[in-house]
């Protein structure tokens, strides 16, 4: 997994900034560039999208004021902010347990920009995530996307997601 130091620092910086903007105390476990840049489909007008997993701070989790986030943290569509999505580690683990194709794809990505030793450990055992449930979920996703395409032809980015 080749990643430049600058890319890793940019990714970590964006992840930490996004946690701060959302008033979440946590530690970035991994962050990656996603979207067109992750698949070498970018051009001079492409923005940079980030995706990551963070660990919610245990002191926050144990306090009476805060609860573990239920949803991912994401920039709003069509906002001028850098496109960023962060999943809390438990949320991400639940997606993996369900065989979610998106989460499994992330674990198998070779475009990881920043990762900690905890992510390295998950990456080392990623093949254990490939099971009947994962295959079933992936095929269901493909069938769903294909049926959408048959009803109304998908173009550009949308059709690319079916193919990948």
Short mmCIF file of N, CA and C in Angstrom, two decimals:
data_model
loop_
_atom_site.label_atom_id
_atom_site.label_comp_id
_atom_site.label_asym_id
_atom_site.label_seq_id
_atom_site.Cartn_x
_atom_site.Cartn_y
_atom_site.Cartn_z
N UNK A 1 0.84 -1.17 0.00
CA UNK A 1 0.00 0.00 0.00
C UNK A 1 0.88 1.24 0.00
N UNK A 2 1.09 1.79 -1.17
CA UNK A 2 1.93 2.95 -1.29
C UNK A 2 1.11 4.21 -1.04
N UNK A 3 1.59 5.01 -0.11
CA UNK A 3 0.93 6.26 0.22
C UNK A 3 2.01 7.28 0.52
N UNK A 4 1.84 8.46 -0.01
CA UNK A 4 2.82 9.51 0.29
C UNK A 4 2.56 10.05 1.69
N UNK A 5 3.62 10.54 2.30
CA UNK A 5 3.50 11.12 3.63
C UNK A 5 2.55 12.32 3.61
N UNK A 6 2.64 13.13 2.55
CA UNK A 6 1.75 14.28 2.44
C UNK A 6 0.28 13.85 2.38
N UNK A 7 0.00 12.81 1.60
CA UNK A 7 -1.38 12.32 1.48
C UNK A 7 -1.88 11.82 2.83
N UNK A 8 -1.04 11.09 3.55
CA UNK A 8 -1.43 10.57 4.87
C UNK A 8 -1.68 11.72 5.85
N UNK A 9 -0.82 12.71 5.85
CA UNK A 9 -1.00 13.85 6.75
C UNK A 9 -2.24 14.66 6.40
N UNK A 10 -2.48 14.86 5.10
CA UNK A 10 -3.70 15.58 4.68
C UNK A 10 -4.94 14.83 5.14
N UNK A 11 -4.93 13.53 4.98
CA UNK A 11 -6.08 12.71 5.34
C UNK A 11 -6.32 12.77 6.86
N UNK A 12 -5.27 12.58 7.63
CA UNK A 12 -5.39 12.64 9.09
C UNK A 12 -5.83 14.03 9.55
N UNK A 13 -5.27 15.06 8.96
CA UNK A 13 -5.64 16.43 9.31
C UNK A 13 -7.12 16.68 9.03
N UNK A 14 -7.59 16.26 7.85
CA UNK A 14 -8.99 16.44 7.49
C UNK A 14 -9.90 15.67 8.43
N UNK A 15 -9.52 14.44 8.77
CA UNK A 15 -10.33 13.65 9.70
C UNK A 15 -10.43 14.29 11.07
N UNK A 16 -9.31 14.75 11.60
CA UNK A 16 -9.31 15.41 12.91
C UNK A 16 -10.10 16.71 12.89
N UNK A 17 -9.94 17.48 11.81
CA UNK A 17 -10.68 18.73 11.66
C UNK A 17 -12.18 18.45 11.62
N UNK A 18 -12.58 17.42 10.91
CA UNK A 18 -13.99 17.08 10.80
C UNK A 18 -14.56 16.64 12.16
N UNK A 19 -13.79 15.86 12.93
CA UNK A 19 -14.23 15.49 14.28
C UNK A 19 -14.43 16.74 15.13
N UNK A 20 -13.47 17.65 15.05
CA UNK A 20 -13.54 18.89 15.82
C UNK A 20 -14.76 19.72 15.42
N UNK A 21 -15.01 19.86 14.11
CA UNK A 21 -16.16 20.63 13.63
C UNK A 21 -17.48 20.03 14.12
N UNK A 22 -17.50 18.71 14.28
CA UNK A 22 -18.72 18.04 14.73
C UNK A 22 -18.75 17.85 16.25
N UNK A 23 -17.78 18.45 16.93
CA UNK A 23 -17.70 18.41 18.39
C UNK A 23 -17.68 16.98 18.93
N UNK A 24 -16.88 16.15 18.29
CA UNK A 24 -16.73 14.75 18.68
C UNK A 24 -15.29 14.54 19.13
N UNK A 25 -15.13 13.99 20.34
CA UNK A 25 -13.80 13.63 20.82
C UNK A 25 -13.53 12.20 20.40
N UNK A 26 -12.56 12.04 19.54
CA UNK A 26 -12.24 10.71 19.05
C UNK A 26 -10.85 10.67 18.45
N UNK A 27 -10.45 9.47 18.09
CA UNK A 27 -9.14 9.24 17.49
C UNK A 27 -9.33 8.58 16.13
N UNK A 28 -8.73 9.13 15.11
CA UNK A 28 -8.82 8.56 13.77
C UNK A 28 -8.04 7.25 13.75
N UNK A 29 -8.71 6.15 13.36
CA UNK A 29 -8.04 4.85 13.23
C UNK A 29 -7.50 4.66 11.82
N UNK A 30 -8.21 5.16 10.85
CA UNK A 30 -7.74 5.14 9.48
C UNK A 30 -8.52 6.18 8.69
N UNK A 31 -7.90 6.61 7.62
CA UNK A 31 -8.53 7.57 6.72
C UNK A 31 -8.00 7.28 5.33
N UNK A 32 -8.87 7.40 4.36
CA UNK A 32 -8.46 7.15 2.98
C UNK A 32 -9.08 8.18 2.05
N UNK A 33 -8.41 8.39 0.94
CA UNK A 33 -8.97 9.19 -0.13
C UNK A 33 -9.93 8.28 -0.87
N UNK A 34 -11.10 8.79 -1.18
CA UNK A 34 -12.11 7.98 -1.85
C UNK A 34 -12.63 8.75 -3.07
N UNK A 35 -13.67 8.28 -3.66
CA UNK A 35 -14.22 8.95 -4.84
C UNK A 35 -13.33 8.74 -6.05
N UNK A 36 -13.38 9.68 -6.97
CA UNK A 36 -12.68 9.53 -8.25
C UNK A 36 -11.17 9.40 -8.07
N UNK A 37 -10.61 10.06 -7.08
CA UNK A 37 -9.16 9.99 -6.87
C UNK A 37 -8.72 8.60 -6.42
N UNK A 38 -9.58 7.88 -5.71
CA UNK A 38 -9.22 6.54 -5.24
C UNK A 38 -9.14 5.54 -6.38
N UNK A 39 -9.84 5.82 -7.47
CA UNK A 39 -9.89 4.88 -8.59
C UNK A 39 -9.20 5.43 -9.83
N UNK A 40 -8.40 6.49 -9.64
CA UNK A 40 -7.67 7.12 -10.75
C UNK A 40 -8.59 7.56 -11.87
N UNK A 41 -9.77 8.06 -11.49
CA UNK A 41 -10.72 8.58 -12.47
C UNK A 41 -10.87 10.09 -12.36
N UNK A 42 -9.99 10.72 -11.60
CA UNK A 42 -10.08 12.15 -11.36
C UNK A 42 -9.55 12.94 -12.55
N UNK A 43 -9.99 14.19 -12.59
CA UNK A 43 -9.48 15.13 -13.59
C UNK A 43 -9.18 16.45 -12.89
N UNK A 44 -8.85 17.47 -13.63
CA UNK A 44 -8.44 18.74 -13.02
C UNK A 44 -9.56 19.42 -12.21
N UNK A 45 -10.81 19.04 -12.41
CA UNK A 45 -11.90 19.65 -11.65
C UNK A 45 -12.35 18.80 -10.46
N UNK A 46 -11.75 17.63 -10.29
CA UNK A 46 -12.18 16.72 -9.22
C UNK A 46 -11.79 17.24 -7.84
N UNK A 47 -12.69 17.06 -6.91
CA UNK A 47 -12.37 17.40 -5.52
C UNK A 47 -11.77 16.16 -4.86
N UNK A 48 -11.39 16.30 -3.60
CA UNK A 48 -10.85 15.17 -2.85
C UNK A 48 -11.87 14.78 -1.80
N UNK A 49 -12.26 13.52 -1.79
CA UNK A 49 -13.21 12.99 -0.81
C UNK A 49 -12.44 12.14 0.18
N UNK A 50 -12.85 12.20 1.45
CA UNK A 50 -12.20 11.43 2.50
C UNK A 50 -13.20 10.53 3.19
N UNK A 51 -12.73 9.37 3.59
CA UNK A 51 -13.54 8.42 4.34
C UNK A 51 -12.66 7.87 5.45
N UNK A 52 -13.23 7.71 6.64
CA UNK A 52 -12.43 7.19 7.73
C UNK A 52 -13.24 6.52 8.81
N UNK A 53 -12.52 5.94 9.74
CA UNK A 53 -13.11 5.32 10.92
C UNK A 53 -12.40 5.93 12.13
N UNK A 54 -13.19 6.27 13.14
CA UNK A 54 -12.61 6.85 14.35
C UNK A 54 -13.11 6.08 15.56
N UNK A 55 -12.34 6.18 16.62
CA UNK A 55 -12.70 5.56 17.89
C UNK A 55 -13.19 6.65 18.81
N UNK A 56 -14.44 6.53 19.26
CA UNK A 56 -15.03 7.52 20.17
C UNK A 56 -14.25 7.48 21.47
N UNK A 57 -13.93 8.65 22.02
CA UNK A 57 -13.16 8.75 23.25
C UNK A 57 -13.90 8.10 24.41
N UNK A 58 -13.24 7.21 25.12
CA UNK A 58 -13.91 6.44 26.19
C UNK A 58 -14.43 7.32 27.31
N UNK A 59 -13.74 8.42 27.63
CA UNK A 59 -14.24 9.29 28.70
C UNK A 59 -15.53 9.97 28.28
N UNK A 60 -15.65 10.28 26.98
CA UNK A 60 -16.89 10.84 26.47
C UNK A 60 -18.01 9.81 26.50
N UNK A 61 -17.68 8.60 26.11
CA UNK A 61 -18.66 7.52 26.07
C UNK A 61 -19.22 7.24 27.46
N UNK A 62 -18.37 7.31 28.48
CA UNK A 62 -18.78 7.01 29.85
C UNK A 62 -19.44 8.18 30.55
N UNK A 63 -19.39 9.38 29.96
CA UNK A 63 -20.01 10.54 30.60
C UNK A 63 -21.53 10.48 30.44
N UNK A 64 -22.21 11.25 31.26
CA UNK A 64 -23.67 11.28 31.20
C UNK A 64 -24.18 12.17 30.07
N UNK A 65 -23.33 13.04 29.55
CA UNK A 65 -23.76 14.02 28.56
C UNK A 65 -23.76 13.50 27.13
N UNK A 66 -22.88 12.59 26.82
CA UNK A 66 -22.74 12.15 25.43
C UNK A 66 -23.16 10.71 25.23
N UNK A 67 -23.55 10.42 24.02
CA UNK A 67 -23.87 9.05 23.62
C UNK A 67 -23.05 8.72 22.39
N UNK A 68 -22.84 7.46 22.19
CA UNK A 68 -22.13 7.00 21.00
C UNK A 68 -22.94 7.42 19.78
N UNK A 69 -22.31 8.06 18.81
CA UNK A 69 -23.05 8.47 17.61
C UNK A 69 -23.72 7.28 16.93
N UNK A 70 -24.95 7.48 16.48
CA UNK A 70 -25.69 6.39 15.82
C UNK A 70 -25.46 6.37 14.32
N UNK A 71 -25.16 7.52 13.76
CA UNK A 71 -24.96 7.63 12.31
C UNK A 71 -23.54 8.07 12.02
N UNK A 72 -23.14 7.87 10.79
CA UNK A 72 -21.82 8.36 10.38
C UNK A 72 -21.86 9.88 10.37
N UNK A 73 -20.70 10.48 10.47
CA UNK A 73 -20.58 11.92 10.33
C UNK A 73 -20.25 12.20 8.88
N UNK A 74 -21.07 13.01 8.23
CA UNK A 74 -20.85 13.28 6.80
C UNK A 74 -21.12 14.74 6.49
N UNK A 75 -20.39 15.26 5.53
CA UNK A 75 -20.70 16.59 5.04
C UNK A 75 -22.04 16.53 4.32
N UNK A 76 -22.72 17.63 4.30
CA UNK A 76 -24.01 17.67 3.62
C UNK A 76 -23.80 17.68 2.11
N UNK A 77 -24.71 17.02 1.38
CA UNK A 77 -24.59 17.04 -0.09
C UNK A 77 -24.62 18.48 -0.60
N UNK A 78 -23.87 18.75 -1.62
CA UNK A 78 -23.81 20.07 -2.27
C UNK A 78 -23.27 21.19 -1.37
N UNK A 79 -22.58 20.81 -0.26
CA UNK A 79 -21.97 21.85 0.56
C UNK A 79 -20.61 22.20 -0.03
N UNK A 80 -20.07 23.32 0.39
CA UNK A 80 -18.76 23.75 -0.10
C UNK A 80 -17.63 23.14 0.71
N UNK A 81 -17.96 22.36 1.73
CA UNK A 81 -16.94 21.74 2.56
C UNK A 81 -16.28 20.57 1.83
N UNK A 82 -15.12 20.18 2.32
CA UNK A 82 -14.44 19.00 1.79
C UNK A 82 -15.33 17.79 2.09
N UNK A 83 -15.60 16.96 1.08
CA UNK A 83 -16.46 15.78 1.28
C UNK A 83 -15.76 14.81 2.23
N UNK A 84 -16.36 14.62 3.39
CA UNK A 84 -15.77 13.76 4.42
C UNK A 84 -16.87 12.93 5.06
N UNK A 85 -16.59 11.65 5.25
CA UNK A 85 -17.49 10.75 5.98
C UNK A 85 -16.64 9.97 6.97
N UNK A 86 -17.08 9.97 8.23
CA UNK A 86 -16.38 9.22 9.28
C UNK A 86 -17.38 8.31 9.98
N UNK A 87 -16.98 7.07 10.17
CA UNK A 87 -17.77 6.09 10.91
C UNK A 87 -17.13 5.84 12.25
N UNK A 88 -17.93 5.75 13.30
CA UNK A 88 -17.40 5.35 14.59
C UNK A 88 -17.05 3.87 14.48
N UNK A 89 -16.03 3.43 15.19
CA UNK A 89 -15.50 2.06 15.05
C UNK A 89 -16.58 1.00 15.25
N UNK A 90 -17.46 1.18 16.22
CA UNK A 90 -18.50 0.18 16.47
C UNK A 90 -19.46 0.12 15.29
N UNK A 91 -19.84 1.27 14.75
CA UNK A 91 -20.73 1.31 13.58
C UNK A 91 -20.09 0.56 12.42
N UNK A 92 -18.82 0.83 12.20
CA UNK A 92 -18.12 0.21 11.08
C UNK A 92 -18.03 -1.30 11.29
N UNK A 93 -17.76 -1.73 12.51
CA UNK A 93 -17.69 -3.17 12.81
C UNK A 93 -19.05 -3.83 12.58
N UNK A 94 -20.14 -3.14 12.90
CA UNK A 94 -21.47 -3.68 12.66
C UNK A 94 -21.74 -3.83 11.16
N UNK A 95 -21.29 -2.87 10.38
CA UNK A 95 -21.44 -2.97 8.92
C UNK A 95 -20.66 -4.17 8.39
N UNK A 96 -19.44 -4.35 8.89
CA UNK A 96 -18.64 -5.50 8.48
C UNK A 96 -19.32 -6.81 8.86
N UNK A 97 -19.88 -6.85 10.06
CA UNK A 97 -20.55 -8.06 10.54
C UNK A 97 -21.76 -8.42 9.67
N UNK A 98 -22.42 -7.40 9.14
CA UNK A 98 -23.59 -7.63 8.27
C UNK A 98 -23.17 -7.99 6.85
N UNK A 99 -21.87 -7.90 6.56
CA UNK A 99 -21.40 -8.19 5.20
C UNK A 99 -21.63 -7.03 4.25
N UNK A 100 -21.75 -5.82 4.77
CA UNK A 100 -22.00 -4.64 3.95
C UNK A 100 -20.91 -4.49 2.89
N UNK A 101 -21.28 -4.51 1.60
CA UNK A 101 -20.28 -4.45 0.53
C UNK A 101 -19.37 -3.23 0.61
N UNK A 102 -19.93 -2.10 0.96
CA UNK A 102 -19.14 -0.88 1.07
C UNK A 102 -18.05 -1.03 2.13
N UNK A 103 -18.42 -1.50 3.32
CA UNK A 103 -17.45 -1.64 4.41
C UNK A 103 -16.38 -2.67 4.06
N UNK A 104 -16.79 -3.77 3.46
CA UNK A 104 -15.82 -4.80 3.08
C UNK A 104 -14.86 -4.24 2.03
N UNK A 105 -15.39 -3.49 1.07
CA UNK A 105 -14.53 -2.89 0.05
C UNK A 105 -13.48 -1.99 0.69
N UNK A 106 -13.87 -1.21 1.69
CA UNK A 106 -12.94 -0.31 2.37
C UNK A 106 -11.80 -1.10 3.01
N UNK A 107 -12.13 -2.20 3.66
CA UNK A 107 -11.10 -3.00 4.34
C UNK A 107 -10.12 -3.61 3.33
N UNK A 108 -10.58 -3.84 2.12
CA UNK A 108 -9.72 -4.43 1.09
C UNK A 108 -9.04 -3.37 0.22
N UNK A 109 -9.33 -2.11 0.45
CA UNK A 109 -8.76 -1.05 -0.37
C UNK A 109 -7.24 -1.01 -0.25
N UNK A 110 -6.60 -0.75 -1.36
CA UNK A 110 -5.14 -0.58 -1.38
C UNK A 110 -4.80 0.91 -1.32
N UNK A 111 -5.81 1.75 -1.20
CA UNK A 111 -5.60 3.20 -1.24
C UNK A 111 -5.73 3.83 0.15
N UNK A 112 -5.35 3.09 1.18
CA UNK A 112 -5.43 3.63 2.54
C UNK A 112 -4.35 4.68 2.71
N UNK A 113 -4.73 5.85 3.18
CA UNK A 113 -3.79 6.94 3.31
C UNK A 113 -3.15 7.01 4.69
N UNK A 114 -3.95 6.80 5.70
CA UNK A 114 -3.44 6.86 7.08
C UNK A 114 -4.06 5.71 7.85
N UNK A 115 -3.24 4.98 8.59
CA UNK A 115 -3.80 3.91 9.42
C UNK A 115 -2.95 3.71 10.66
N UNK A 116 -3.62 3.28 11.71
CA UNK A 116 -2.95 3.00 12.97
C UNK A 116 -2.69 1.50 13.06
N UNK A 117 -2.03 1.10 14.12
CA UNK A 117 -1.76 -0.33 14.31
C UNK A 117 -3.06 -1.13 14.45
N UNK A 118 -4.10 -0.51 14.95
CA UNK A 118 -5.39 -1.20 15.09
C UNK A 118 -5.98 -1.53 13.72
N UNK A 119 -5.85 -0.57 12.79
CA UNK A 119 -6.33 -0.83 11.43
C UNK A 119 -5.46 -1.87 10.77
N UNK A 120 -4.15 -1.82 11.03
CA UNK A 120 -3.24 -2.84 10.48
C UNK A 120 -3.67 -4.24 10.89
N UNK A 121 -4.11 -4.38 12.15
CA UNK A 121 -4.57 -5.69 12.65
C UNK A 121 -5.82 -6.15 11.91
N UNK A 122 -6.76 -5.25 11.68
CA UNK A 122 -7.97 -5.60 10.92
C UNK A 122 -7.60 -5.94 9.47
N UNK A 123 -6.72 -5.15 8.90
CA UNK A 123 -6.30 -5.39 7.52
C UNK A 123 -5.66 -6.78 7.38
N UNK A 124 -4.90 -7.18 8.39
CA UNK A 124 -4.21 -8.48 8.35
C UNK A 124 -5.19 -9.66 8.32
N UNK A 125 -6.36 -9.49 8.91
CA UNK A 125 -7.34 -10.59 8.97
C UNK A 125 -8.54 -10.36 8.05
N UNK A 126 -8.41 -9.44 7.11
CA UNK A 126 -9.54 -9.05 6.26
C UNK A 126 -10.16 -10.21 5.49
N UNK A 127 -9.39 -11.20 5.14
CA UNK A 127 -9.93 -12.34 4.37
C UNK A 127 -10.97 -13.13 5.16
N UNK A 128 -10.92 -13.04 6.48
CA UNK A 128 -11.93 -13.74 7.29
C UNK A 128 -13.31 -13.13 7.12
N UNK A 129 -13.37 -11.93 6.56
CA UNK A 129 -14.66 -11.27 6.32
C UNK A 129 -15.37 -11.81 5.10
N UNK A 130 -14.66 -12.55 4.29
CA UNK A 130 -15.26 -13.11 3.08
C UNK A 130 -15.96 -14.42 3.43
N UNK A 131 -17.26 -14.36 3.44
CA UNK A 131 -18.06 -15.53 3.78
C UNK A 131 -19.37 -15.48 3.00
N UNK A 132 -20.21 -16.43 3.25
CA UNK A 132 -21.47 -16.53 2.50
C UNK A 132 -22.33 -15.26 2.67
N UNK A 133 -22.36 -14.73 3.88
CA UNK A 133 -23.16 -13.52 4.14
C UNK A 133 -22.64 -12.35 3.30
N UNK A 134 -21.33 -12.20 3.25
CA UNK A 134 -20.73 -11.11 2.47
C UNK A 134 -21.05 -11.25 0.99
N UNK A 135 -20.90 -12.46 0.48
CA UNK A 135 -21.19 -12.70 -0.94
C UNK A 135 -22.66 -12.45 -1.23
N UNK A 136 -23.54 -12.91 -0.36
CA UNK A 136 -24.98 -12.71 -0.54
C UNK A 136 -25.32 -11.22 -0.56
N UNK A 137 -24.74 -10.45 0.38
CA UNK A 137 -24.98 -9.01 0.44
C UNK A 137 -24.47 -8.31 -0.82
N UNK A 138 -23.29 -8.71 -1.27
CA UNK A 138 -22.69 -8.10 -2.45
C UNK A 138 -23.54 -8.37 -3.70
N UNK A 139 -23.98 -9.62 -3.85
CA UNK A 139 -24.81 -9.96 -5.01
C UNK A 139 -26.15 -9.23 -4.97
N UNK A 140 -26.72 -9.09 -3.78
CA UNK A 140 -27.99 -8.36 -3.64
C UNK A 140 -27.78 -6.89 -4.03
N UNK A 141 -26.67 -6.32 -3.60
CA UNK A 141 -26.36 -4.93 -3.97
C UNK A 141 -26.25 -4.80 -5.49
N UNK A 142 -25.50 -5.70 -6.12
CA UNK A 142 -25.33 -5.66 -7.58
C UNK A 142 -26.67 -5.79 -8.30
N UNK A 143 -27.50 -6.73 -7.86
CA UNK A 143 -28.80 -6.93 -8.49
C UNK A 143 -29.68 -5.69 -8.34
N UNK A 144 -29.65 -5.08 -7.16
CA UNK A 144 -30.42 -3.88 -6.91
C UNK A 144 -29.97 -2.74 -7.83
N UNK A 145 -28.66 -2.54 -7.93
CA UNK A 145 -28.14 -1.49 -8.78
C UNK A 145 -28.46 -1.75 -10.25
N UNK A 146 -28.36 -3.02 -10.66
CA UNK A 146 -28.64 -3.35 -12.05
C UNK A 146 -30.12 -3.14 -12.37
N UNK A 147 -30.99 -3.49 -11.44
CA UNK A 147 -32.42 -3.29 -11.71
C UNK A 147 -32.73 -1.80 -11.79
N UNK A 148 -32.07 -0.97 -10.99
CA UNK A 148 -32.24 0.48 -11.12
C UNK A 148 -31.79 0.94 -12.50
N UNK A 149 -30.68 0.38 -12.96
CA UNK A 149 -30.14 0.75 -14.28
C UNK A 149 -31.11 0.36 -15.39
N UNK A 150 -31.76 -0.79 -15.27
CA UNK A 150 -32.69 -1.23 -16.30
C UNK A 150 -33.92 -0.33 -16.35
N UNK A 151 -34.37 0.17 -15.19
CA UNK A 151 -35.54 1.05 -15.15
C UNK A 151 -35.22 2.44 -15.70
N UNK A 152 -34.06 2.94 -15.30
CA UNK A 152 -33.62 4.26 -15.73
C UNK A 152 -32.11 4.18 -15.88
N UNK A 153 -31.61 4.18 -17.11
CA UNK A 153 -30.18 3.98 -17.32
C UNK A 153 -29.32 4.93 -16.47
N UNK A 154 -28.37 4.33 -15.79
CA UNK A 154 -27.46 5.08 -14.95
C UNK A 154 -26.29 5.56 -15.81
N UNK A 155 -25.82 6.75 -15.54
CA UNK A 155 -24.69 7.29 -16.30
C UNK A 155 -23.62 7.79 -15.34
N UNK A 156 -22.45 8.02 -15.89
CA UNK A 156 -21.37 8.60 -15.11
C UNK A 156 -21.03 7.81 -13.87
N UNK A 157 -20.92 8.52 -12.76
CA UNK A 157 -20.55 7.91 -11.48
C UNK A 157 -21.48 6.76 -11.09
N UNK A 158 -22.76 6.95 -11.34
CA UNK A 158 -23.74 5.97 -10.86
C UNK A 158 -23.52 4.59 -11.49
N UNK A 159 -23.25 4.54 -12.79
CA UNK A 159 -23.04 3.24 -13.42
C UNK A 159 -21.70 2.66 -12.98
N UNK A 160 -20.75 3.51 -12.69
CA UNK A 160 -19.44 3.04 -12.24
C UNK A 160 -19.57 2.22 -10.95
N UNK A 161 -20.46 2.65 -10.05
CA UNK A 161 -20.64 1.94 -8.78
C UNK A 161 -21.18 0.53 -9.00
N UNK A 162 -21.92 0.32 -10.07
CA UNK A 162 -22.41 -1.04 -10.37
C UNK A 162 -21.25 -1.92 -10.82
N UNK A 163 -20.39 -1.37 -11.64
CA UNK A 163 -19.29 -2.13 -12.20
C UNK A 163 -18.24 -2.47 -11.16
N UNK A 164 -17.91 -1.56 -10.28
CA UNK A 164 -16.80 -1.82 -9.35
C UNK A 164 -17.11 -2.97 -8.47
#
